[in-house]
Each structure stands twice: as structure tokens, then as C-alpha cells.
Amino acid sequence: MIHLFIGLLLSSLLGAAELTELSGCVSRDGVAINYYQKDSLKTSGKKILVFGQIHGDEPESGRLAQLWISRLENLSPSNTWRIVPLLNPDGTKLKTRMNANGVDLNRNFPTKDWSDIALKQWEGYHKKNPRRYPGPHGGSEIETRCVMKHIEEFKPDVVVSIHTPYGQLDFDGPRTKHIKMKALPWKRLGTFPGSLGHYLWDERKIPILTIELKPDSLDKYESEFDYLQDQISFLAD
Ligand SMILES: [Zn+2]
């Protein structure tokens, strides 16, 4: 039943775009976490990997991923794109930030400091806020391991992680020209133990752009998000 619900939800949102399975990429409750890919014909193109809805209660983040997929369907891109529009299907069904095990996937990546700091920081700084629970150990969650598998297999030049609701662009990567948008000002927020930004940039030197949408960003400034999509490859230069 859950499979059917998520399947229908995705197919109605994505129209004709075809999604592909990656072995091992299923949620705790067994829902496939599929991806869309469009290859560049140019050998000089960059490889861009996008994750939507890492947090289940941020539907606008999935909407932007789907808008970008629809746009890619109708053009011949200069870069190769892989988009995972719905990384946390169980949390989406439950309308929770966390996955079905109650884990914040964006604190669950097995960074080197995870064992020493992640749980302590959750107990202290986050006062055991269940919305920030990093899990029993780094990489404990199947959805986290799905992200890791995509990174290992696709070898992206730049990663994009889409969230809500803060209204900003947060880039972890080399010094670069800022992307200028009215909808989302450019800010650097830093990373946390177990966060995707820490795992990718601090430990692997893979640049990552975290897009924090506001609830009305897409409706108010939709054309700016075409521009944003077109600027992302420059972050990998
Ligand atoms: Zn989020």
C-alpha cells in the first residue's frame, strides 16, 4: 500500500520522466528511492548530484527537484545531472523531518568525528531534540547509505541538497563567485558532525550547495530557479 501511495505520488508529480532504481536504495519501510539521470553529450560537462526531501516534512524541496527534472526532460544539458527527488519517502508519508526510525538523516553521515561528538552534541547543544537525533551510530540508516552509494558510484563534481525553510544558499566548497538571487541570499553556515556538508566538503573535498527554500520561494521567484540550476556547474570549477 505504501509502495503504491509513493509510486502514485511520484508519477503524478513527475509526469513522463523515467526514474531508475539503484540497488540497496530503499527506505526502512521498503519503498524504492529512485533517481532521474540525464547525461550531457559534452565530455567537458560536470557531474551534478541533487538530493530532494532528505527531510520528510519539507515538500517544497521535492518540488524544486521535480521542477529541475521536468526542465531537463526538454533540453540537452551541458552537464550530466542525477537527481534523487525523494530521499526520505517514509518521513514524507509520516510528515516528519526524520526517517521511520526517528533519525535526522542530515546528522547520520559517518564523519570522522561522529562517535566522539554527534551524540554528545545532540544531548547537550540540541537538548535531545528528537528532530536532530543523529541515530545510534554514523551511517546507521539505510537512506544515509543510499546517499553514500550515489556518491561512490556517480562520483559527482558538485552536490546539491535541497531543504526548507530558512531562505538562503549555503555553500561548502572552494572560494567561488556567489550566485546572486533575490529569493535566496548567499550565506555560509558551517557544518555539523554527521551532516552531509561535513561528510562531503570537509572530509572529501566535494563541494556542496545547500539550498534552503522559504515556503513561498518557488511560487514567488520561479524563473530564478532556472537561473540557479544553470549556475550550479560553475561551483565545481
Ligand atoms: Zn531540511
PDB file of C-alpha atoms and ligand atoms in Angstrom:
ATOM      1  CA  MET A   1       0.000   0.000   0.000  1.00  0.00           C
ATOM      2  CA  ILE A   2       2.815   2.378   0.944  1.00  0.00           C
ATOM      3  CA  HIS A   3       4.636   1.490  -2.295  1.00  0.00           C
ATOM      4  CA  LEU A   4       1.525   2.285  -4.257  1.00  0.00           C
ATOM      5  CA  PHE A   5       0.995   5.609  -2.473  1.00  0.00           C
ATOM      6  CA  ILE A   6       4.558   6.853  -3.022  1.00  0.00           C
ATOM      7  CA  GLY A   7       4.593   5.475  -6.579  1.00  0.00           C
ATOM      8  CA  LEU A   8       1.410   7.346  -7.470  1.00  0.00           C
ATOM      9  CA  LEU A   9       2.603  10.490  -5.730  1.00  0.00           C
ATOM     10  CA  LEU A  10       5.878  10.490  -7.657  1.00  0.00           C
ATOM     11  CA  SER A  11       4.392   9.611 -11.038  1.00  0.00           C
ATOM     12  CA  SER A  12       1.766  12.337 -10.735  1.00  0.00           C
ATOM     13  CA  LEU A  13       4.431  14.902  -9.838  1.00  0.00           C
ATOM     14  CA  LEU A  14       6.987  13.834 -12.415  1.00  0.00           C
ATOM     15  CA  GLY A  15       4.778  13.266 -15.442  1.00  0.00           C
ATOM     16  CA  ALA A  16       6.650  11.308 -18.079  1.00  0.00           C
ATOM     17  CA  ALA A  17      10.155  11.471 -16.586  1.00  0.00           C
ATOM     18  CA  GLU A  18      11.505   7.993 -16.007  1.00  0.00           C
ATOM     19  CA  LEU A  19      13.213   7.080 -12.755  1.00  0.00           C
ATOM     20  CA  THR A  20      15.872   4.414 -12.273  1.00  0.00           C
ATOM     21  CA  GLU A  21      16.497   2.097  -9.319  1.00  0.00           C
ATOM     22  CA  LEU A  22      19.843   1.800  -7.572  1.00  0.00           C
ATOM     23  CA  SER A  23      20.309  -1.475  -5.738  1.00  0.00           C
ATOM     24  CA  GLY A  24      20.226  -1.004  -1.970  1.00  0.00           C
ATOM     25  CA  CYS A  25      18.367   2.317  -2.287  1.00  0.00           C
ATOM     26  CA  VAL A  26      15.157   1.571  -0.404  1.00  0.00           C
ATOM     27  CA  SER A  27      13.708   3.157   2.713  1.00  0.00           C
ATOM     28  CA  ARG A  28      13.403   1.379   6.061  1.00  0.00           C
ATOM     29  CA  ASP A  29       9.806   0.530   5.155  1.00  0.00           C
ATOM     30  CA  GLY A  30      10.858  -0.883   1.796  1.00  0.00           C
ATOM     31  CA  VAL A  31       9.941   1.990  -0.548  1.00  0.00           C
ATOM     32  CA  ALA A  32      12.311   2.286  -3.541  1.00  0.00           C
ATOM     33  CA  ILE A  33      14.354   5.516  -3.588  1.00  0.00           C
ATOM     34  CA  ASN A  34      14.755   6.029  -7.324  1.00  0.00           C
ATOM     35  CA  TYR A  35      16.663   8.627  -9.309  1.00  0.00           C
ATOM     36  CA  TYR A  36      16.478  10.536 -12.573  1.00  0.00           C
ATOM     37  CA  GLN A  37      19.530  10.924 -14.787  1.00  0.00           C
ATOM     38  CA  LYS A  38      20.213  12.965 -17.898  1.00  0.00           C
ATOM     39  CA  ASP A  39      23.639  12.701 -19.455  1.00  0.00           C
ATOM     40  CA  SER A  40      25.499  15.507 -21.165  1.00  0.00           C
ATOM     41  CA  LEU A  41      26.704  14.897 -24.696  1.00  0.00           C
ATOM     42  CA  LYS A  42      29.777  17.022 -23.929  1.00  0.00           C
ATOM     43  CA  THR A  43      32.789  15.264 -22.424  1.00  0.00           C
ATOM     44  CA  SER A  44      33.748  18.507 -20.657  1.00  0.00           C
ATOM     45  CA  GLY A  45      30.478  18.555 -18.685  1.00  0.00           C
ATOM     46  CA  LYS A  46      30.424  18.341 -14.888  1.00  0.00           C
ATOM     47  CA  LYS A  47      28.594  15.707 -12.882  1.00  0.00           C
ATOM     48  CA  ILE A  48      25.926  17.199 -10.639  1.00  0.00           C
ATOM     49  CA  LEU A  49      24.100  15.160  -7.988  1.00  0.00           C
ATOM     50  CA  VAL A  50      20.936  16.554  -6.361  1.00  0.00           C
ATOM     51  CA  PHE A  51      19.014  15.299  -3.308  1.00  0.00           C
ATOM     52  CA  GLY A  52      15.461  16.444  -2.521  1.00  0.00           C
ATOM     53  CA  GLN A  53      13.431  15.780   0.590  1.00  0.00           C
ATOM     54  CA  ILE A  54      16.149  14.405   2.866  1.00  0.00           C
ATOM     55  CA  HIS A  55      13.738  15.722   5.491  1.00  0.00           C
ATOM     56  CA  GLY A  56      10.230  14.339   5.070  1.00  0.00           C
ATOM     57  CA  ASP A  57       8.396  17.475   6.219  1.00  0.00           C
ATOM     58  CA  GLU A  58       9.966  19.732   3.557  1.00  0.00           C
ATOM     59  CA  PRO A  59       7.778  19.087   0.488  1.00  0.00           C
ATOM     60  CA  GLU A  60       8.937  22.270  -1.312  1.00  0.00           C
ATOM     61  CA  SER A  61      12.413  20.732  -1.562  1.00  0.00           C
ATOM     62  CA  GLY A  62      10.976  17.793  -3.504  1.00  0.00           C
ATOM     63  CA  ARG A  63       9.033  20.232  -5.680  1.00  0.00           C
ATOM     64  CA  LEU A  64      12.195  22.036  -6.772  1.00  0.00           C
ATOM     65  CA  ALA A  65      13.884  18.699  -7.598  1.00  0.00           C
ATOM     66  CA  GLN A  66      10.860  17.809  -9.732  1.00  0.00           C
ATOM     67  CA  LEU A  67      10.861  21.202 -11.483  1.00  0.00           C
ATOM     68  CA  TRP A  68      14.500  20.662 -12.431  1.00  0.00           C
ATOM     69  CA  ILE A  69      13.751  17.149 -13.700  1.00  0.00           C
ATOM     70  CA  SER A  70      10.904  18.473 -15.881  1.00  0.00           C
ATOM     71  CA  ARG A  71      13.199  21.155 -17.277  1.00  0.00           C
ATOM     72  CA  LEU A  72      15.954  18.613 -18.052  1.00  0.00           C
ATOM     73  CA  GLU A  73      13.427  16.478 -19.928  1.00  0.00           C
ATOM     74  CA  ASN A  74      13.123  19.278 -22.509  1.00  0.00           C
ATOM     75  CA  LEU A  75      16.740  20.260 -23.037  1.00  0.00           C
ATOM     76  CA  SER A  76      20.116  18.884 -23.943  1.00  0.00           C
ATOM     77  CA  PRO A  77      22.190  19.773 -20.885  1.00  0.00           C
ATOM     78  CA  SER A  78      25.853  20.824 -20.872  1.00  0.00           C
ATOM     79  CA  ASN A  79      26.355  18.847 -17.658  1.00  0.00           C
ATOM     80  CA  THR A  80      25.307  15.393 -16.512  1.00  0.00           C
ATOM     81  CA  TRP A  81      22.576  15.511 -13.891  1.00  0.00           C
ATOM     82  CA  ARG A  82      21.485  12.862 -11.420  1.00  0.00           C
ATOM     83  CA  ILE A  83      18.527  13.840  -9.238  1.00  0.00           C
ATOM     84  CA  VAL A  84      17.093  11.855  -6.316  1.00  0.00           C
ATOM     85  CA  PRO A  85      13.842  13.794  -5.789  1.00  0.00           C
ATOM     86  CA  LEU A  86      12.605  11.975  -2.676  1.00  0.00           C
ATOM     87  CA  LEU A  87      15.300  10.583  -0.415  1.00  0.00           C
ATOM     88  CA  ASN A  88      13.102  10.084   2.645  1.00  0.00           C
ATOM     89  CA  PRO A  89       9.793   8.539   1.475  1.00  0.00           C
ATOM     90  CA  ASP A  90       8.897   7.146   4.925  1.00  0.00           C
ATOM     91  CA  GLY A  91       9.346  10.559   6.593  1.00  0.00           C
ATOM     92  CA  THR A  92       7.319  12.118   3.777  1.00  0.00           C
ATOM     93  CA  LYS A  93       4.453   9.740   4.426  1.00  0.00           C
ATOM     94  CA  LEU A  94       4.691  10.354   8.188  1.00  0.00           C
ATOM     95  CA  LYS A  95       5.180  14.145   7.612  1.00  0.00           C
ATOM     96  CA  THR A  96       8.273  14.089   9.841  1.00  0.00           C
ATOM     97  CA  ARG A  97      11.724  15.573   9.404  1.00  0.00           C
ATOM     98  CA  MET A  98      13.235  12.236  10.438  1.00  0.00           C
ATOM     99  CA  ASN A  99      13.060   8.821   8.775  1.00  0.00           C
ATOM    100  CA  ALA A 100      10.863   5.970  10.094  1.00  0.00           C
ATOM    101  CA  ASN A 101      13.482   5.201  12.777  1.00  0.00           C
ATOM    102  CA  GLY A 102      13.251   8.781  14.077  1.00  0.00           C
ATOM    103  CA  VAL A 103      16.734   9.692  12.777  1.00  0.00           C
ATOM    104  CA  ASP A 104      17.703  13.064  11.259  1.00  0.00           C
ATOM    105  CA  LEU A 105      19.483  11.773   8.144  1.00  0.00           C
ATOM    106  CA  ASN A 106      21.471  15.016   7.861  1.00  0.00           C
ATOM    107  CA  ARG A 107      23.256  14.160  11.146  1.00  0.00           C
ATOM    108  CA  ASN A 108      23.758  10.466  10.367  1.00  0.00           C
ATOM    109  CA  PHE A 109      26.669  10.514   7.886  1.00  0.00           C
ATOM    110  CA  PRO A 110      29.681   8.596   9.289  1.00  0.00           C
ATOM    111  CA  THR A 111      32.039  11.572   9.600  1.00  0.00           C
ATOM    112  CA  LYS A 112      35.311  11.005  11.474  1.00  0.00           C
ATOM    113  CA  ASP A 113      34.071  12.976  14.480  1.00  0.00           C
ATOM    114  CA  TRP A 114      30.704  11.202  14.651  1.00  0.00           C
ATOM    115  CA  SER A 115      31.496   8.765  17.507  1.00  0.00           C
ATOM    116  CA  ASP A 116      33.125  11.454  19.645  1.00  0.00           C
ATOM    117  CA  ILE A 117      30.751  14.349  19.083  1.00  0.00           C
ATOM    118  CA  ALA A 118      27.402  13.649  17.347  1.00  0.00           C
ATOM    119  CA  LEU A 119      25.506  12.082  20.260  1.00  0.00           C
ATOM    120  CA  LYS A 120      27.124  14.394  22.834  1.00  0.00           C
ATOM    121  CA  GLN A 121      26.158  17.444  20.784  1.00  0.00           C
ATOM    122  CA  TRP A 122      22.613  16.124  20.464  1.00  0.00           C
ATOM    123  CA  GLU A 123      22.364  15.592  24.240  1.00  0.00           C
ATOM    124  CA  GLY A 124      23.979  18.954  25.086  1.00  0.00           C
ATOM    125  CA  TYR A 125      23.601  21.608  22.399  1.00  0.00           C
ATOM    126  CA  HIS A 126      20.346  20.185  20.987  1.00  0.00           C
ATOM    127  CA  LYS A 127      18.953  19.159  24.425  1.00  0.00           C
ATOM    128  CA  LYS A 128      17.907  15.773  22.971  1.00  0.00           C
ATOM    129  CA  ASN A 129      15.598  17.469  20.470  1.00  0.00           C
ATOM    130  CA  PRO A 130      14.114  14.447  18.626  1.00  0.00           C
ATOM    131  CA  ARG A 131      14.217  16.409  15.347  1.00  0.00           C
ATOM    132  CA  ARG A 132      18.050  16.368  15.496  1.00  0.00           C
ATOM    133  CA  TYR A 133      18.610  12.779  16.674  1.00  0.00           C
ATOM    134  CA  PRO A 134      21.710  11.578  14.785  1.00  0.00           C
ATOM    135  CA  GLY A 135      20.989   7.841  15.184  1.00  0.00           C
ATOM    136  CA  PRO A 136      22.692   5.068  17.168  1.00  0.00           C
ATOM    137  CA  HIS A 137      25.886   5.297  15.077  1.00  0.00           C
ATOM    138  CA  GLY A 138      27.174   7.070  11.959  1.00  0.00           C
ATOM    139  CA  GLY A 139      25.728   5.600   8.758  1.00  0.00           C
ATOM    140  CA  SER A 140      23.182   3.517  10.701  1.00  0.00           C
ATOM    141  CA  GLU A 141      20.303   4.410   8.335  1.00  0.00           C
ATOM    142  CA  ILE A 142      19.598   2.760   5.001  1.00  0.00           C
ATOM    143  CA  GLU A 143      18.659   6.133   3.425  1.00  0.00           C
ATOM    144  CA  THR A 144      22.029   7.609   4.522  1.00  0.00           C
ATOM    145  CA  ARG A 145      23.802   4.662   2.943  1.00  0.00           C
ATOM    146  CA  CYS A 146      21.817   5.252  -0.267  1.00  0.00           C
ATOM    147  CA  VAL A 147      23.288   8.785  -0.476  1.00  0.00           C
ATOM    148  CA  MET A 148      26.774   7.369   0.142  1.00  0.00           C
ATOM    149  CA  LYS A 149      26.250   4.810  -2.611  1.00  0.00           C
ATOM    150  CA  HIS A 150      25.276   7.511  -5.117  1.00  0.00           C
ATOM    151  CA  ILE A 151      28.395   9.494  -4.219  1.00  0.00           C
ATOM    152  CA  GLU A 152      30.622   6.451  -4.609  1.00  0.00           C
ATOM    153  CA  GLU A 153      29.038   5.296  -7.854  1.00  0.00           C
ATOM    154  CA  PHE A 154      28.336   8.612  -9.655  1.00  0.00           C
ATOM    155  CA  LYS A 155      31.457  10.474  -8.424  1.00  0.00           C
ATOM    156  CA  PRO A 156      29.860  13.941  -8.559  1.00  0.00           C
ATOM    157  CA  ASP A 157      31.842  17.151  -9.113  1.00  0.00           C
ATOM    158  CA  VAL A 158      29.279  19.023  -7.034  1.00  0.00           C
ATOM    159  CA  VAL A 159      26.333  18.000  -4.840  1.00  0.00           C
ATOM    160  CA  VAL A 160      23.124  19.930  -4.162  1.00  0.00           C
ATOM    161  CA  SER A 161      20.987  19.244  -1.119  1.00  0.00           C
ATOM    162  CA  ILE A 162      17.567  20.942  -1.028  1.00  0.00           C
ATOM    163  CA  HIS A 163      15.831  21.933   2.218  1.00  0.00           C
ATOM    164  CA  THR A 164      13.394  24.444   3.729  1.00  0.00           C
ATOM    165  CA  PRO A 165      12.602  26.889   5.416  1.00  0.00           C
ATOM    166  CA  TYR A 166      15.475  29.371   6.036  1.00  0.00           C
ATOM    167  CA  GLY A 167      15.632  31.131   2.662  1.00  0.00           C
ATOM    168  CA  GLN A 168      19.339  31.063   1.799  1.00  0.00           C
ATOM    169  CA  LEU A 169      22.096  29.408  -0.228  1.00  0.00           C
ATOM    170  CA  ASP A 170      24.766  27.802   1.952  1.00  0.00           C
ATOM    171  CA  PHE A 171      27.884  26.695   0.069  1.00  0.00           C
ATOM    172  CA  ASP A 172      30.661  24.483   1.431  1.00  0.00           C
ATOM    173  CA  GLY A 173      33.428  24.415  -1.144  1.00  0.00           C
ATOM    174  CA  PRO A 174      36.330  26.385  -2.620  1.00  0.00           C
ATOM    175  CA  ARG A 175      36.225  30.176  -2.899  1.00  0.00           C
ATOM    176  CA  THR A 176      33.930  30.980  -5.762  1.00  0.00           C
ATOM    177  CA  LYS A 177      31.743  33.700  -7.219  1.00  0.00           C
ATOM    178  CA  HIS A 178      28.472  33.905  -5.328  1.00  0.00           C
ATOM    179  CA  ILE A 179      25.231  33.012  -7.058  1.00  0.00           C
ATOM    180  CA  LYS A 180      23.056  36.119  -6.812  1.00  0.00           C
ATOM    181  CA  MET A 181      19.341  35.575  -6.267  1.00  0.00           C
ATOM    182  CA  LYS A 182      16.575  37.789  -4.911  1.00  0.00           C
ATOM    183  CA  ALA A 183      14.848  34.759  -3.406  1.00  0.00           C
ATOM    184  CA  LEU A 184      17.828  33.321  -1.532  1.00  0.00           C
ATOM    185  CA  PRO A 185      20.825  35.309  -0.233  1.00  0.00           C
ATOM    186  CA  TRP A 186      24.254  33.654  -0.191  1.00  0.00           C
ATOM    187  CA  LYS A 187      25.452  32.700   3.319  1.00  0.00           C
ATOM    188  CA  ARG A 188      27.925  30.292   4.819  1.00  0.00           C
ATOM    189  CA  LEU A 189      26.518  28.447   7.809  1.00  0.00           C
ATOM    190  CA  GLY A 190      29.207  25.843   8.555  1.00  0.00           C
ATOM    191  CA  THR A 191      28.734  22.130   9.144  1.00  0.00           C
ATOM    192  CA  PHE A 192      27.820  19.694  11.936  1.00  0.00           C
ATOM    193  CA  PRO A 193      29.136  16.230  12.856  1.00  0.00           C
ATOM    194  CA  GLY A 194      27.258  13.753  10.682  1.00  0.00           C
ATOM    195  CA  SER A 195      25.940  16.385   8.256  1.00  0.00           C
ATOM    196  CA  LEU A 196      26.217  15.869   4.501  1.00  0.00           C
ATOM    197  CA  GLY A 197      28.229  19.109   4.201  1.00  0.00           C
ATOM    198  CA  HIS A 198      30.812  17.875   6.690  1.00  0.00           C
ATOM    199  CA  TYR A 199      30.982  14.426   5.087  1.00  0.00           C
ATOM    200  CA  LEU A 200      31.415  15.819   1.569  1.00  0.00           C
ATOM    201  CA  TRP A 201      33.403  19.039   1.741  1.00  0.00           C
ATOM    202  CA  ASP A 202      35.364  18.876   4.997  1.00  0.00           C
ATOM    203  CA  GLU A 203      36.327  15.220   4.562  1.00  0.00           C
ATOM    204  CA  ARG A 204      36.197  14.545   0.782  1.00  0.00           C
ATOM    205  CA  LYS A 205      36.637  17.967  -0.866  1.00  0.00           C
ATOM    206  CA  ILE A 206      33.426  17.519  -2.863  1.00  0.00           C
ATOM    207  CA  PRO A 207      31.680  20.938  -2.943  1.00  0.00           C
ATOM    208  CA  ILE A 208      28.088  21.025  -1.736  1.00  0.00           C
ATOM    209  CA  LEU A 209      25.410  23.664  -2.150  1.00  0.00           C
ATOM    210  CA  THR A 210      22.634  23.505   0.439  1.00  0.00           C
ATOM    211  CA  ILE A 211      19.540  25.276  -0.852  1.00  0.00           C
ATOM    212  CA  GLU A 212      17.247  26.438   1.940  1.00  0.00           C
ATOM    213  CA  LEU A 213      13.937  27.469   0.373  1.00  0.00           C
ATOM    214  CA  LYS A 214      11.323  29.625   2.035  1.00  0.00           C
ATOM    215  CA  PRO A 215       7.795  28.232   1.849  1.00  0.00           C
ATOM    216  CA  ASP A 216       6.864  30.742  -0.897  1.00  0.00           C
ATOM    217  CA  SER A 217      10.219  30.873  -2.778  1.00  0.00           C
ATOM    218  CA  LEU A 218       9.140  28.755  -5.745  1.00  0.00           C
ATOM    219  CA  ASP A 219       5.823  30.494  -6.334  1.00  0.00           C
ATOM    220  CA  LYS A 220       7.252  33.991  -5.974  1.00  0.00           C
ATOM    221  CA  TYR A 221      10.523  33.611  -7.889  1.00  0.00           C
ATOM    222  CA  GLU A 222      10.123  30.566 -10.107  1.00  0.00           C
ATOM    223  CA  SER A 223      12.273  31.848 -13.005  1.00  0.00           C
ATOM    224  CA  GLU A 224      15.196  32.447 -10.638  1.00  0.00           C
ATOM    225  CA  PHE A 225      15.369  28.702 -10.048  1.00  0.00           C
ATOM    226  CA  ASP A 226      16.114  28.062 -13.746  1.00  0.00           C
ATOM    227  CA  TYR A 227      18.987  30.517 -13.355  1.00  0.00           C
ATOM    228  CA  LEU A 228      20.141  28.760 -10.180  1.00  0.00           C
ATOM    229  CA  GLN A 229      20.138  25.387 -11.955  1.00  0.00           C
ATOM    230  CA  ASP A 230      22.248  26.866 -14.760  1.00  0.00           C
ATOM    231  CA  GLN A 231      24.812  28.328 -12.322  1.00  0.00           C
ATOM    232  CA  ILE A 232      25.485  25.189 -10.292  1.00  0.00           C
ATOM    233  CA  SER A 233      28.134  23.678 -12.575  1.00  0.00           C
ATOM    234  CA  PHE A 234      30.311  26.777 -12.006  1.00  0.00           C
ATOM    235  CA  LEU A 235      30.565  25.822  -8.322  1.00  0.00           C
ATOM    236  CA  ALA A 236      32.600  22.786  -9.382  1.00  0.00           C
ATOM    237  CA  ASP A 237      35.250  24.812 -11.306  1.00  0.00           C
TER     238      ASP A 237
HETATM  239 ZN    ZN B   1      15.915  20.021   5.895  1.00  0.00          ZN
END
